[in-house]
Tab-separated table of C-alpha atoms and ligand atoms in Angstrom:
chain	number	residue	atom	x	y	z
A	1399	MET	CA	-0.036	0.000	0.013
A	1400	VAL	CA	1.387	3.420	-0.921
A	1401	SER	CA	0.701	6.367	1.443
A	1402	ARG	CA	-1.215	9.124	-0.124
A	1403	VAL	CA	0.868	12.223	0.388
A	1404	ILE	CA	-1.151	15.421	0.345
A	1405	PRO	CA	0.894	18.223	-1.238
A	1406	VAL	CA	1.257	21.412	0.648
A	1407	ASP	CA	1.793	24.929	-0.613
A	1408	ARG	CA	4.988	26.871	-0.239
A	1409	PHE	CA	5.404	27.969	3.346
A	1410	ASP	CA	7.596	29.732	5.892
A	1411	LEU	CA	7.672	28.082	9.297
A	1412	VAL	CA	9.413	29.964	12.072
A	1413	ILE	CA	10.278	27.979	15.183
A	1414	PHE	CA	10.828	30.163	18.236
A	1415	GLY	CA	12.786	28.094	20.728
A	1416	GLY	CA	14.508	26.512	17.779
A	1417	THR	CA	17.446	25.367	19.850
A	1418	GLY	CA	15.231	23.915	22.608
A	1419	ASP	CA	14.558	20.393	23.628
A	1420	LEU	CA	11.203	19.960	21.869
A	1421	ALA	CA	12.651	21.335	18.617
A	1422	ARG	CA	15.534	18.910	18.813
A	1423	ARG	CA	13.556	15.824	19.813
A	1424	LYS	CA	10.293	16.245	17.947
A	1425	ILE	CA	9.954	19.253	15.623
A	1426	PHE	CA	13.055	18.952	13.420
A	1427	PRO	CA	13.141	15.146	13.259
A	1428	GLY	CA	9.413	15.251	12.431
A	1429	LEU	CA	9.925	17.825	9.693
A	1430	TYR	CA	12.741	15.720	8.274
A	1431	ARG	CA	10.465	12.706	8.036
A	1432	ARG	CA	7.854	14.849	6.267
A	1433	PHE	CA	10.613	15.994	3.889
A	1434	LEU	CA	11.302	12.320	3.103
A	1435	ALA	CA	7.577	11.932	2.423
A	1436	GLY	CA	7.789	14.767	-0.104
A	1437	GLN	CA	5.845	17.306	1.896
A	1438	ILE	CA	8.454	19.986	2.374
A	1439	PRO	CA	8.731	21.573	-1.044
A	1440	ALA	CA	11.922	23.152	-2.283
A	1441	GLU	CA	10.332	26.596	-1.821
A	1442	ALA	CA	9.605	25.942	1.859
A	1443	ARG	CA	11.684	27.775	4.511
A	1444	ILE	CA	12.100	26.567	7.984
A	1445	ILE	CA	13.539	29.269	10.202
A	1446	GLY	CA	14.941	28.454	13.595
A	1447	ALA	CA	14.802	31.404	15.995
A	1448	ALA	CA	16.314	31.617	19.459
A	1449	ARG	CA	18.528	33.786	21.566
A	1450	SER	CA	21.853	32.095	20.829
A	1451	ASP	CA	24.153	33.827	18.380
A	1452	LEU	CA	24.458	31.175	15.677
A	1453	ASP	CA	24.875	31.304	11.955
A	1454	ASP	CA	22.922	29.144	9.475
A	1455	ALA	CA	25.795	26.609	9.227
A	1456	SER	CA	26.105	25.941	12.934
A	1457	PHE	CA	22.336	25.775	13.407
A	1458	ARG	CA	22.074	23.319	10.529
A	1459	GLN	CA	24.789	21.296	12.167
A	1460	SER	CA	22.756	21.052	15.370
A	1461	VAL	CA	19.637	20.056	13.395
A	1462	ALA	CA	21.736	17.331	11.659
A	1463	GLU	CA	22.805	16.089	15.097
A	1464	ALA	CA	19.212	15.974	16.286
A	1465	ILE	CA	18.254	13.919	13.183
A	1466	ASP	CA	21.098	11.543	13.956
A	1467	GLU	CA	19.865	11.110	17.479
A	1468	PHE	CA	16.108	10.979	17.008
A	1469	VAL	CA	15.491	9.544	13.545
A	1470	GLY	CA	15.898	5.793	13.096
A	1471	PRO	CA	18.873	4.581	10.991
A	1472	ALA	CA	16.561	3.271	8.187
A	1473	LYS	CA	15.476	6.803	7.445
A	1474	ARG	CA	18.824	8.538	7.759
A	1475	ASP	CA	20.223	9.273	4.348
A	1476	ALA	CA	23.114	11.697	3.913
A	1477	ALA	CA	21.840	13.215	0.638
A	1478	ALA	CA	18.285	13.588	2.008
A	1479	ILE	CA	19.540	15.182	5.206
A	1480	GLN	CA	21.553	17.622	3.116
A	1481	GLY	CA	18.499	18.469	1.012
A	1482	PHE	CA	16.463	19.018	4.129
A	1483	LEU	CA	19.088	21.246	5.758
A	1484	GLU	CA	19.130	23.500	2.684
A	1485	ARG	CA	15.589	24.598	3.588
A	1486	ILE	CA	16.704	25.710	7.058
A	1487	ARG	CA	17.805	29.166	8.164
A	1488	TYR	CA	18.538	30.665	11.559
A	1489	VAL	CA	17.964	34.038	13.101
A	1490	ALA	CA	18.949	35.192	16.618
A	1491	VAL	CA	16.010	37.079	18.145
A	1492	ASP	CA	15.364	38.510	21.510
A	1493	ALA	CA	11.730	37.922	22.501
A	1494	ARG	CA	11.865	40.857	24.889
A	1495	GLY	CA	14.137	43.168	22.961
A	1496	GLU	CA	14.628	44.485	19.452
A	1497	GLU	CA	17.427	42.234	18.290
A	1498	GLY	CA	16.769	40.133	15.215
A	1499	TRP	CA	13.262	41.222	14.437
A	1500	ALA	CA	14.129	43.391	11.456
A	1501	GLN	CA	16.058	40.493	9.976
A	1502	LEU	CA	13.239	38.085	10.586
A	1503	ALA	CA	10.894	40.470	8.813
A	1504	THR	CA	13.006	40.216	5.677
A	1505	MET	CA	13.025	36.365	5.878
A	1506	VAL	CA	9.284	35.720	6.106
A	1507	ARG	CA	7.728	36.121	2.694
A	1508	PRO	CA	4.435	38.028	2.315
A	1509	ASP	CA	2.999	35.739	-0.327
A	1510	VAL	CA	3.299	32.252	1.164
A	1511	VAL	CA	1.686	30.494	4.095
A	1512	SER	CA	3.381	31.556	7.303
A	1513	ALA	CA	3.346	29.787	10.660
A	1514	PHE	CA	5.025	30.698	13.944
A	1515	TYR	CA	5.631	27.912	16.374
A	1516	MET	CA	6.103	29.226	19.917
A	1517	SER	CA	8.083	26.414	21.455
A	1518	VAL	CA	8.997	28.685	24.385
A	1519	ALA	CA	7.765	29.326	27.946
A	1520	PRO	CA	4.186	30.615	27.902
A	1521	ALA	CA	5.412	33.792	29.671
A	1522	LEU	CA	6.925	34.778	26.292
A	1523	PHE	CA	3.816	34.240	24.158
A	1524	GLY	CA	2.682	37.866	24.643
A	1525	ASP	CA	6.137	39.344	23.876
A	1526	LEU	CA	6.496	37.282	20.723
A	1527	ALA	CA	2.967	38.014	19.562
A	1528	GLU	CA	3.465	41.762	20.064
A	1529	ARG	CA	6.721	41.856	18.139
A	1530	LEU	CA	5.428	39.706	15.341
A	1531	LYS	CA	2.626	42.267	14.926
A	1532	LEU	CA	4.755	45.317	15.493
A	1533	HIS	CA	7.243	44.374	12.784
A	1534	GLY	CA	4.465	43.368	10.358
A	1535	ILE	CA	5.775	39.808	10.229
A	1536	ALA	CA	2.563	38.031	11.216
A	1537	ARG	CA	-0.393	38.742	8.947
A	1538	ALA	CA	-4.133	38.150	9.387
A	1539	ASP	CA	-3.797	34.690	7.829
A	1540	SER	CA	-0.579	33.614	9.634
A	1541	ARG	CA	-0.800	30.721	12.048
A	1542	ILE	CA	0.431	30.615	15.633
A	1543	VAL	CA	1.297	27.308	17.290
A	1544	VAL	CA	1.472	26.999	21.068
A	1545	GLU	CA	2.292	24.054	23.299
A	1546	LYS	CA	1.081	22.823	26.602
A	1547	PRO	CA	1.228	23.655	29.476
A	1548	PHE	CA	-1.535	26.014	28.451
A	1549	GLY	CA	-1.931	27.553	31.906
A	1550	ARG	CA	-1.879	25.804	35.246
A	1551	ASP	CA	-5.484	26.699	36.187
A	1552	LEU	CA	-8.496	28.412	34.759
A	1553	ASP	CA	-7.281	31.915	35.533
A	1554	SER	CA	-3.871	31.482	33.950
A	1555	ALA	CA	-5.376	29.743	30.880
A	1556	ARG	CA	-7.803	32.638	30.487
A	1557	ALA	CA	-4.970	35.089	30.734
A	1558	LEU	CA	-3.008	33.226	28.036
A	1559	ASN	CA	-6.063	33.075	25.791
A	1560	ALA	CA	-6.573	36.797	26.320
A	1561	THR	CA	-2.911	37.486	25.435
A	1562	LEU	CA	-3.157	35.618	22.202
A	1563	ALA	CA	-6.564	36.973	21.432
A	1564	ALA	CA	-5.176	40.526	21.688
A	1565	HIS	CA	-3.102	39.825	18.607
A	1566	PHE	CA	-4.692	36.921	16.754
A	1567	ASP	CA	-8.031	35.543	15.755
A	1568	GLU	CA	-9.003	32.118	17.196
A	1569	ARG	CA	-8.856	30.724	13.650
A	1570	GLN	CA	-5.125	31.496	13.621
A	1571	ILE	CA	-4.298	29.794	16.895
A	1572	TYR	CA	-3.215	26.159	16.990
A	1573	ARG	CA	-2.975	24.787	20.591
A	1574	ILE	CA	-1.169	21.461	20.484
A	1575	ASP	CA	-2.197	18.467	22.496
A	1576	HIS	CA	0.068	15.928	20.894
A	1577	TYR	CA	-2.202	13.060	21.870
A	1578	LEU	CA	-4.614	14.272	19.197
A	1579	GLY	CA	-1.910	13.766	16.602
A	1580	LYS	CA	-1.443	10.120	17.425
A	1581	GLU	CA	-2.682	7.814	14.694
A	1582	THR	CA	-4.822	5.604	16.926
A	1583	VAL	CA	-6.323	8.550	18.698
A	1584	GLN	CA	-7.666	9.790	15.381
A	1585	ASN	CA	-8.762	6.258	14.679
A	1586	LEU	CA	-11.112	6.511	17.605
A	1587	MET	CA	-13.189	8.859	15.442
A	1588	ALA	CA	-12.864	6.561	12.405
A	1589	VAL	CA	-13.954	3.536	14.389
A	1590	ARG	CA	-16.903	5.303	15.941
A	1591	PHE	CA	-18.167	7.295	12.995
A	1592	ALA	CA	-17.234	5.285	9.933
A	1593	ASN	CA	-18.826	2.043	11.163
A	1594	ILE	CA	-22.433	1.301	12.006
A	1595	LEU	CA	-21.437	-1.610	14.213
A	1596	PHE	CA	-20.546	0.157	17.414
A	1597	GLU	CA	-22.913	3.093	17.633
A	1598	PRO	CA	-26.043	1.176	18.751
A	1599	LEU	CA	-24.082	-0.234	21.700
A	1600	TRP	CA	-22.181	2.959	22.498
A	1601	ASN	CA	-24.173	4.126	25.506
A	1602	ALA	CA	-25.016	3.467	29.140
A	1603	GLN	CA	-27.524	0.791	28.256
A	1604	TYR	CA	-24.801	-1.478	26.863
A	1605	VAL	CA	-21.517	-0.136	28.147
A	1606	ASP	CA	-20.725	-1.197	31.728
A	1607	HIS	CA	-17.681	1.051	32.078
A	1608	VAL	CA	-14.738	2.585	30.270
A	1609	GLN	CA	-11.070	2.426	31.343
A	1610	ILE	CA	-8.511	4.889	30.010
A	1611	THR	CA	-4.927	4.094	30.911
A	1612	VAL	CA	-1.792	5.999	30.016
A	1613	ALA	CA	1.087	4.267	31.797
A	1614	GLU	CA	4.738	5.253	31.492
A	1615	THR	CA	7.911	3.563	32.670
A	1616	VAL	CA	9.982	6.754	32.782
A	1617	GLY	CA	10.184	8.890	35.907
A	1618	VAL	CA	10.271	12.686	36.045
A	1619	GLY	CA	14.063	12.905	36.288
A	1620	GLY	CA	15.444	15.860	34.382
A	1621	ARG	CA	12.132	17.765	34.394
A	1622	GLY	CA	11.584	17.553	38.139
A	1623	SER	CA	11.179	21.273	38.669
A	1624	TYR	CA	8.492	21.668	35.954
A	1625	TYR	CA	6.728	18.494	36.929
A	1626	ASP	CA	6.625	19.224	40.610
A	1627	ARG	CA	4.574	22.331	39.960
A	1628	SER	CA	2.293	20.338	37.746
A	1629	GLY	CA	1.754	16.682	38.706
A	1630	ALA	CA	-0.170	13.997	36.798
A	1631	MET	CA	-3.480	15.794	37.008
A	1632	ARG	CA	-2.224	18.964	35.277
A	1633	ASP	CA	0.408	17.280	33.094
A	1634	MET	CA	-1.719	14.438	31.715
A	1635	VAL	CA	-5.351	14.312	32.841
A	1636	GLN	CA	-6.411	17.916	32.123
A	1637	ASN	CA	-5.274	17.531	28.516
A	1638	HIS	CA	-4.329	14.116	27.094
A	1639	LEU	CA	-6.720	11.863	29.055
A	1640	MET	CA	-9.497	14.359	28.850
A	1641	GLN	CA	-9.124	14.500	25.056
A	1642	LEU	CA	-9.296	10.713	24.913
A	1643	LEU	CA	-12.410	10.708	27.057
A	1644	CYS	CA	-13.999	13.308	24.767
A	1645	LEU	CA	-13.380	11.242	21.643
A	1646	ILE	CA	-14.970	8.193	23.308
A	1647	ALA	CA	-17.932	10.049	24.835
A	1648	MET	CA	-18.833	12.668	22.254
A	1649	GLU	CA	-21.800	12.693	19.886
A	1650	ALA	CA	-21.208	12.407	16.193
A	1651	PRO	CA	-20.245	15.809	14.746
A	1652	TYR	CA	-22.289	16.746	11.708
A	1653	HIS	CA	-19.084	16.779	9.670
A	1654	PHE	CA	-15.393	16.164	10.218
A	1655	ASP	CA	-14.860	19.852	10.443
A	1656	PRO	CA	-12.767	21.677	13.031
A	1657	ASP	CA	-15.526	23.527	14.822
A	1658	ALA	CA	-18.059	20.701	14.498
A	1659	VAL	CA	-15.626	18.259	16.183
A	1660	ARG	CA	-14.573	20.696	18.839
A	1661	ASP	CA	-18.130	21.741	19.642
A	1662	GLU	CA	-18.940	18.084	20.478
A	1663	LYS	CA	-15.822	17.633	22.581
A	1664	LEU	CA	-16.672	20.794	24.518
A	1665	LYS	CA	-20.111	19.475	25.381
A	1666	VAL	CA	-18.495	16.372	26.923
A	1667	ILE	CA	-16.098	18.435	29.017
A	1668	ARG	CA	-18.973	20.590	30.255
A	1669	ALA	CA	-20.939	17.482	31.168
A	1670	LEU	CA	-18.189	16.051	33.388
A	1671	GLN	CA	-19.345	15.698	36.984
A	1672	PRO	CA	-17.233	16.990	39.828
A	1673	VAL	CA	-15.036	14.266	41.352
A	1674	GLY	CA	-15.327	13.698	45.094
A	1675	PRO	CA	-12.499	12.657	47.404
A	1676	ASP	CA	-13.446	8.979	47.403
A	1677	ASP	CA	-13.138	8.793	43.646
A	1678	ILE	CA	-9.484	9.928	43.411
A	1679	VAL	CA	-6.262	8.191	44.331
A	1680	ARG	CA	-2.946	9.939	43.957
A	1681	GLY	CA	0.468	8.290	44.227
A	1682	GLN	CA	4.191	8.970	44.206
A	1683	TYR	CA	6.793	6.423	43.134
A	1684	ARG	CA	9.282	5.364	45.779
A	1685	ALA	CA	13.026	4.990	45.541
A	1686	ARG	CA	14.222	1.474	44.846
A	1687	GLY	CA	17.615	-0.219	44.748
A	1688	GLY	CA	19.644	2.956	44.206
A	1689	GLU	CA	17.157	4.378	41.714
A	1690	PRO	CA	15.745	7.716	42.723
A	1691	GLY	CA	12.193	8.067	43.975
A	1692	TYR	CA	9.854	10.851	43.052
A	1693	LEU	CA	11.017	12.988	45.958
A	1694	ASP	CA	14.654	12.724	44.754
A	1695	ASP	CA	13.665	13.568	41.174
A	1696	ALA	CA	11.470	16.461	42.221
A	1697	GLU	CA	14.165	17.708	44.579
A	1698	ASN	CA	11.602	18.685	47.162
A	1699	PRO	CA	11.678	16.144	49.982
A	1700	ALA	CA	8.264	17.304	51.230
A	1701	SER	CA	6.545	17.433	47.864
A	1702	ARG	CA	2.927	16.344	47.716
A	1703	THR	CA	2.740	16.349	43.922
A	1704	GLU	CA	1.384	13.133	42.392
A	1705	SER	CA	3.264	11.122	39.815
A	1706	TYR	CA	0.227	8.841	39.531
A	1707	ILE	CA	-3.473	9.486	39.586
A	1708	ALA	CA	-6.573	7.364	39.190
A	1709	LEU	CA	-10.036	8.694	39.191
A	1710	LYS	CA	-13.604	7.807	38.469
A	1711	VAL	CA	-15.704	10.298	36.556
A	1712	HIS	CA	-19.224	10.416	35.220
A	1713	VAL	CA	-20.430	12.185	32.073
A	1714	ALA	CA	-23.825	13.627	32.982
A	1715	ASN	CA	-25.846	13.341	29.840
A	1716	TRP	CA	-28.426	10.977	28.337
A	1717	ARG	CA	-25.976	8.784	26.584
A	1718	TRP	CA	-23.679	8.079	29.547
A	1719	LYS	CA	-25.801	8.415	32.667
A	1720	GLY	CA	-24.660	5.604	34.964
A	1721	THR	CA	-21.536	4.481	33.055
A	1722	PRO	CA	-18.365	5.319	34.968
A	1723	PHE	CA	-15.155	6.305	33.225
A	1724	TYR	CA	-12.055	5.174	35.137
A	1725	LEU	CA	-8.950	7.164	34.237
A	1726	ARG	CA	-5.412	6.417	35.355
A	1727	THR	CA	-1.974	7.595	34.427
A	1728	GLY	CA	1.413	7.460	36.084
A	1729	LYS	CA	5.179	7.449	35.832
A	1730	ARG	CA	7.535	4.576	36.611
A	1731	LEU	CA	4.862	1.935	36.188
A	1732	ARG	CA	5.225	-1.642	35.050
A	1733	ALA	CA	5.019	-0.974	31.301
A	1734	ARG	CA	4.649	1.826	28.771
A	1735	THR	CA	1.224	1.379	27.446
A	1736	SER	CA	-1.770	3.512	26.592
A	1737	GLU	CA	-5.140	1.993	25.906
A	1738	ILE	CA	-8.842	2.530	26.116
A	1739	ALA	CA	-10.982	-0.420	27.158
A	1740	ILE	CA	-14.735	-0.404	26.701
A	1741	THR	CA	-16.388	-3.157	28.712
A	1742	PHE	CA	-19.866	-4.083	27.690
A	1743	LYS	CA	-22.641	-5.362	29.917
A	1744	GLU	CA	-23.799	-8.941	30.309
A	1745	PRO	CA	-26.366	-10.345	27.885
A	1746	PRO	CA	-29.806	-9.865	29.461
A	1747	HIS	CA	-30.352	-13.595	29.905
A	1748	SER	CA	-27.985	-16.579	29.661
A	1749	ILE	CA	-29.241	-19.643	27.837
A	1750	PHE	CA	-26.144	-21.621	28.910
A	1751	ASP	CA	-26.202	-23.422	32.221
A	1752	GLU	CA	-23.377	-23.387	34.748
A	1753	ALA	CA	-21.456	-26.040	32.908
A	1754	GLY	CA	-21.514	-23.583	30.063
A	1755	GLY	CA	-18.094	-22.376	31.091
A	1756	ASP	CA	-16.282	-19.218	31.674
A	1757	TRP	CA	-18.481	-16.385	30.628
A	1758	ARG	CA	-16.907	-12.932	30.431
A	1759	GLU	CA	-17.980	-9.545	29.232
A	1760	ASN	CA	-17.200	-8.358	25.745
A	1761	VAL	CA	-14.397	-5.811	25.842
A	1762	LEU	CA	-13.228	-3.554	23.028
A	1763	VAL	CA	-9.636	-2.496	23.571
A	1764	ILE	CA	-8.124	0.245	21.527
A	1765	ARG	CA	-4.386	0.199	21.915
A	1766	LEU	CA	-2.885	3.639	21.416
A	1767	GLN	CA	0.716	2.656	21.970
A	1768	PRO	CA	2.728	0.556	21.554
A	1769	ASN	CA	1.437	-2.104	19.098
A	1770	GLU	CA	-1.270	0.201	17.846
A	1771	GLY	CA	-4.402	-1.741	17.083
A	1772	MET	CA	-7.815	-2.950	18.288
A	1773	ASN	CA	-8.884	-6.038	20.006
A	1774	LEU	CA	-12.501	-7.166	20.569
A	1775	ARG	CA	-12.935	-9.935	23.038
A	1776	VAL	CA	-15.876	-12.157	22.175
A	1777	MET	CA	-17.257	-15.410	23.516
A	1778	ILE	CA	-17.253	-18.522	21.358
A	1779	LYS	CA	-17.726	-22.239	21.953
A	1780	GLU	CA	-14.629	-24.023	23.063
A	1781	PRO	CA	-13.791	-26.499	20.276
A	1782	GLY	CA	-14.329	-30.199	20.837
A	1783	PRO	CA	-17.049	-32.520	22.150
A	1784	GLY	CA	-18.334	-32.525	25.711
A	1785	GLY	CA	-21.129	-29.949	25.605
A	1786	MET	CA	-21.351	-26.262	25.161
A	1787	ARG	CA	-18.375	-24.767	26.945
A	1788	LEU	CA	-17.748	-21.103	26.359
A	1789	VAL	CA	-14.371	-19.417	26.026
A	1790	GLN	CA	-13.346	-15.853	25.309
A	1791	VAL	CA	-11.128	-15.196	22.288
A	1792	PRO	CA	-9.763	-11.997	20.806
A	1793	LEU	CA	-10.691	-10.592	17.443
A	1794	ASP	CA	-7.366	-8.950	17.032
A	1795	MET	CA	-6.180	-6.292	14.629
A	1796	SER	CA	-2.772	-4.700	14.795
A	1797	PHE	CA	-2.018	-1.816	12.442
A	1798	ALA	CA	1.330	-3.321	11.534
A	1799	GLU	CA	-0.249	-6.588	10.374
A	1800	ALA	CA	-3.429	-5.180	8.861
A	1801	LEU	CA	-1.774	-2.370	6.890
A	1802	GLY	CA	1.636	-3.788	6.199
A	1803	GLU	CA	4.444	-1.266	5.969
A	1804	ASP	CA	2.093	1.687	6.283
A	1805	GLY	CA	0.780	0.326	9.567
A	1806	ALA	CA	4.267	-0.200	10.972
A	1807	ASP	CA	5.523	3.208	9.815
A	1808	ILE	CA	3.188	5.437	11.720
A	1809	PRO	CA	4.127	9.097	11.640
A	1810	ASP	CA	4.883	10.780	14.932
A	1811	ALA	CA	2.102	12.949	16.348
A	1812	TYR	CA	4.127	16.135	15.777
A	1813	GLU	CA	4.666	15.423	12.075
A	1814	ARG	CA	0.981	15.276	11.446
A	1815	LEU	CA	0.136	18.243	13.540
A	1816	ILE	CA	2.745	20.547	12.028
A	1817	MET	CA	1.551	19.633	8.558
A	1818	ASP	CA	-2.025	20.324	9.618
A	1819	VAL	CA	-0.910	23.815	10.687
A	1820	ILE	CA	0.573	24.382	7.246
A	1821	ARG	CA	-2.619	23.118	5.617
A	1822	GLY	CA	-4.713	25.276	7.942
A	1823	ASN	CA	-6.679	22.452	9.479
A	1824	GLN	CA	-7.550	23.034	13.145
A	1825	THR	CA	-9.576	19.861	13.806
A	1826	LEU	CA	-6.832	18.254	15.899
A	1827	PHE	CA	-6.041	21.372	17.952
A	1828	MET	CA	-7.726	22.584	21.105
A	1829	ARG	CA	-9.933	25.608	20.915
A	1830	GLY	CA	-9.632	28.214	23.655
A	1831	ASP	CA	-13.039	27.461	25.153
A	1832	GLU	CA	-12.201	23.727	25.353
A	1833	VAL	CA	-9.025	24.415	27.321
A	1834	GLU	CA	-10.864	26.725	29.690
A	1835	ALA	CA	-13.673	24.168	30.205
A	1836	ALA	CA	-11.075	21.484	30.964
A	1837	TRP	CA	-9.483	23.699	33.629
A	1838	ALA	CA	-12.895	24.603	35.030
A	1839	TRP	CA	-13.406	20.904	35.733
A	1840	THR	CA	-9.841	20.273	36.966
A	1841	ASP	CA	-9.465	23.282	39.328
A	1842	PRO	CA	-11.984	22.184	42.019
A	1843	VAL	CA	-10.600	18.640	42.018
A	1844	ILE	CA	-7.121	19.976	42.819
A	1845	ALA	CA	-8.464	22.594	45.214
A	1846	GLY	CA	-10.301	19.740	47.016
A	1847	TRP	CA	-7.213	17.661	47.754
A	1848	GLU	CA	-5.169	20.761	48.629
A	1849	ALA	CA	-7.809	21.892	51.143
A	1850	ARG	CA	-7.919	18.405	52.678
A	1851	GLY	CA	-4.126	18.339	52.851
A	1852	ASP	CA	-4.086	14.946	51.147
A	1853	ARG	CA	-0.739	13.233	50.629
A	1854	PRO	CA	-0.111	10.932	47.707
A	1855	GLN	CA	0.358	7.266	48.525
A	1856	GLY	CA	3.726	5.640	47.813
A	1857	TYR	CA	4.021	2.958	45.114
A	1858	ASP	CA	6.834	0.773	43.959
A	1859	PRO	CA	8.513	1.541	40.656
A	1860	GLY	CA	7.586	-1.171	38.194
A	1861	SER	CA	4.240	-1.753	39.854
A	1862	SER	CA	0.709	-0.937	38.671
A	1863	GLY	CA	0.441	2.046	41.049
A	1864	PRO	CA	-0.738	2.515	44.631
A	1865	GLU	CA	-2.877	-0.098	46.431
A	1866	ASP	CA	-5.728	2.324	46.930
A	1867	ALA	CA	-6.154	2.594	43.190
A	1868	LEU	CA	-7.199	-1.053	43.162
A	1869	MET	CA	-9.836	-0.315	45.766
A	1870	LEU	CA	-11.158	2.608	43.728
A	1871	ILE	CA	-12.478	0.105	41.168
A	1872	HIS	CA	-12.801	-3.041	43.236
A	1873	ARG	CA	-15.407	-1.515	45.428
A	1874	ASP	CA	-17.587	-1.102	42.305
A	1875	GLY	CA	-17.163	-4.858	41.621
A	1876	ARG	CA	-14.729	-4.204	38.725
A	1877	ARG	CA	-11.061	-4.702	38.018
A	1878	TRP	CA	-8.395	-2.671	36.293
A	1879	ARG	CA	-6.907	-4.308	33.237
A	1880	GLU	CA	-3.329	-5.448	33.617
A	1881	ILE	CA	-0.740	-2.832	32.712
A	1882	GLN	CA	1.302	-4.705	30.102
A	1883	GLU	CA	2.845	-4.051	26.724
B	328	BG6	C1	3.673	15.029	27.842
B	328	BG6	C2	3.880	15.076	29.327
B	328	BG6	O1	2.687	15.940	27.446
B	328	BG6	O2	3.298	13.740	27.447
B	328	BG6	C3	4.919	14.053	29.757
B	328	BG6	O3	4.316	16.370	29.742
B	328	BG6	C4	4.593	12.694	29.197
B	328	BG6	O4	5.009	14.042	31.166
B	328	BG6	C5	4.282	12.761	27.734
B	328	BG6	O5	5.687	11.866	29.468
B	328	BG6	C6	3.767	11.406	27.217
B	328	BG6	O6	3.646	11.423	25.812
B	328	BG6	P1	3.819	10.120	24.980
B	328	BG6	O7	3.570	10.541	23.582
B	328	BG6	O8	5.181	9.562	25.198
B	328	BG6	O9	2.731	9.153	25.477
């Protein structure tokens, strides 16, 4: 199968924070892979902008090093890397001063698509926006890309939205939640809205509960000071897990159109019920065998920030009344795995007697990473004589097997999202009101545990999280799925 490559127009992409970590790990390697796919035309310009005083050659050298480090050997080709580097320029700019802006103004062409990626601290968004406008660099059709963290509560998110709104129209603003760029996450919409099969069952009448798990094996080492001010709730739940929940719970948009999709997600966020203290468990990984614990990584021995969180939430609308959504995410867990599991209810009446075997609920598992795919567990008759014994088997689909090379070669989330910016498609980006609604739900949950003075519970690295998280779901007569790759 040959990928269909959608051509893009000529463009100028300016990356503020061009020497930063995200640019090195994700943005430049992602752009290089899009170059290999033929999507970075010869007339495209990619302009790195940062404070360091570099020339084009030394900046290109650092991009080449990033490609070496973060692009797999199969895709590294000296001639291709050279071709890609030729599209790259560098300008030293001072976000809070005048240096570099006049030069940048001469580099961004007035007659091609222009996009400005603010891969910098949110405190600089306003300064950059102001100077882009002041120097006539950003136009009414330019695009602005911003990263999370988009605020740390409702007030700060509102302030950021207001800062951007002072200079740009909402249609120009692309707020990245990289989970929306993941192939399987988009597939949630395809599965739900391109098939008739699931929709009749996709409601509280037939769905017993939903589990959303994003488990990581890494700790917070290296980003301890950021993470300690954030924690799993702000870092993962308010954005990534919430977006997954929205895609599972939302109504069908009338069209796959940016505002139609985002309107439906917004309704889900607004329908989220407050979460009470009994429905949350927070954890912190312990030190083990010479490996640092959370408190070592965070460098604050008294920190109460959570590196793990599990919670139960209800979506208060007709479709989902009574179906709990269990969310959990954490660092230093047993395996790196992200999945959504939809567990269906029992058939209304069993025609098989007790000897009929091991009946279990149907479960649809959507594996987001790794081994992207879907798995539907169904009951069948166990083969052989001896009566009607039932057994559960998987209807299994992995992208790699079902789609051959294309399934194995899934683009990174950033590749897709950056190209969507260039194409002017906001469907996979968060709108300002969505971000604010997500904080409006998150804030009281955090305020609740802060007011109670709750401490997170310790858990062992390599485990499935704190003991109490088991209880959170056990007391409803349910079980978490195993965290495994
Ligand atoms: C980021 C969080 O947004 O997502 C990190 O800040 C987290 O803490 C990361 O590790 C997980 O992303 P992925 O794509 O590796 O699942």
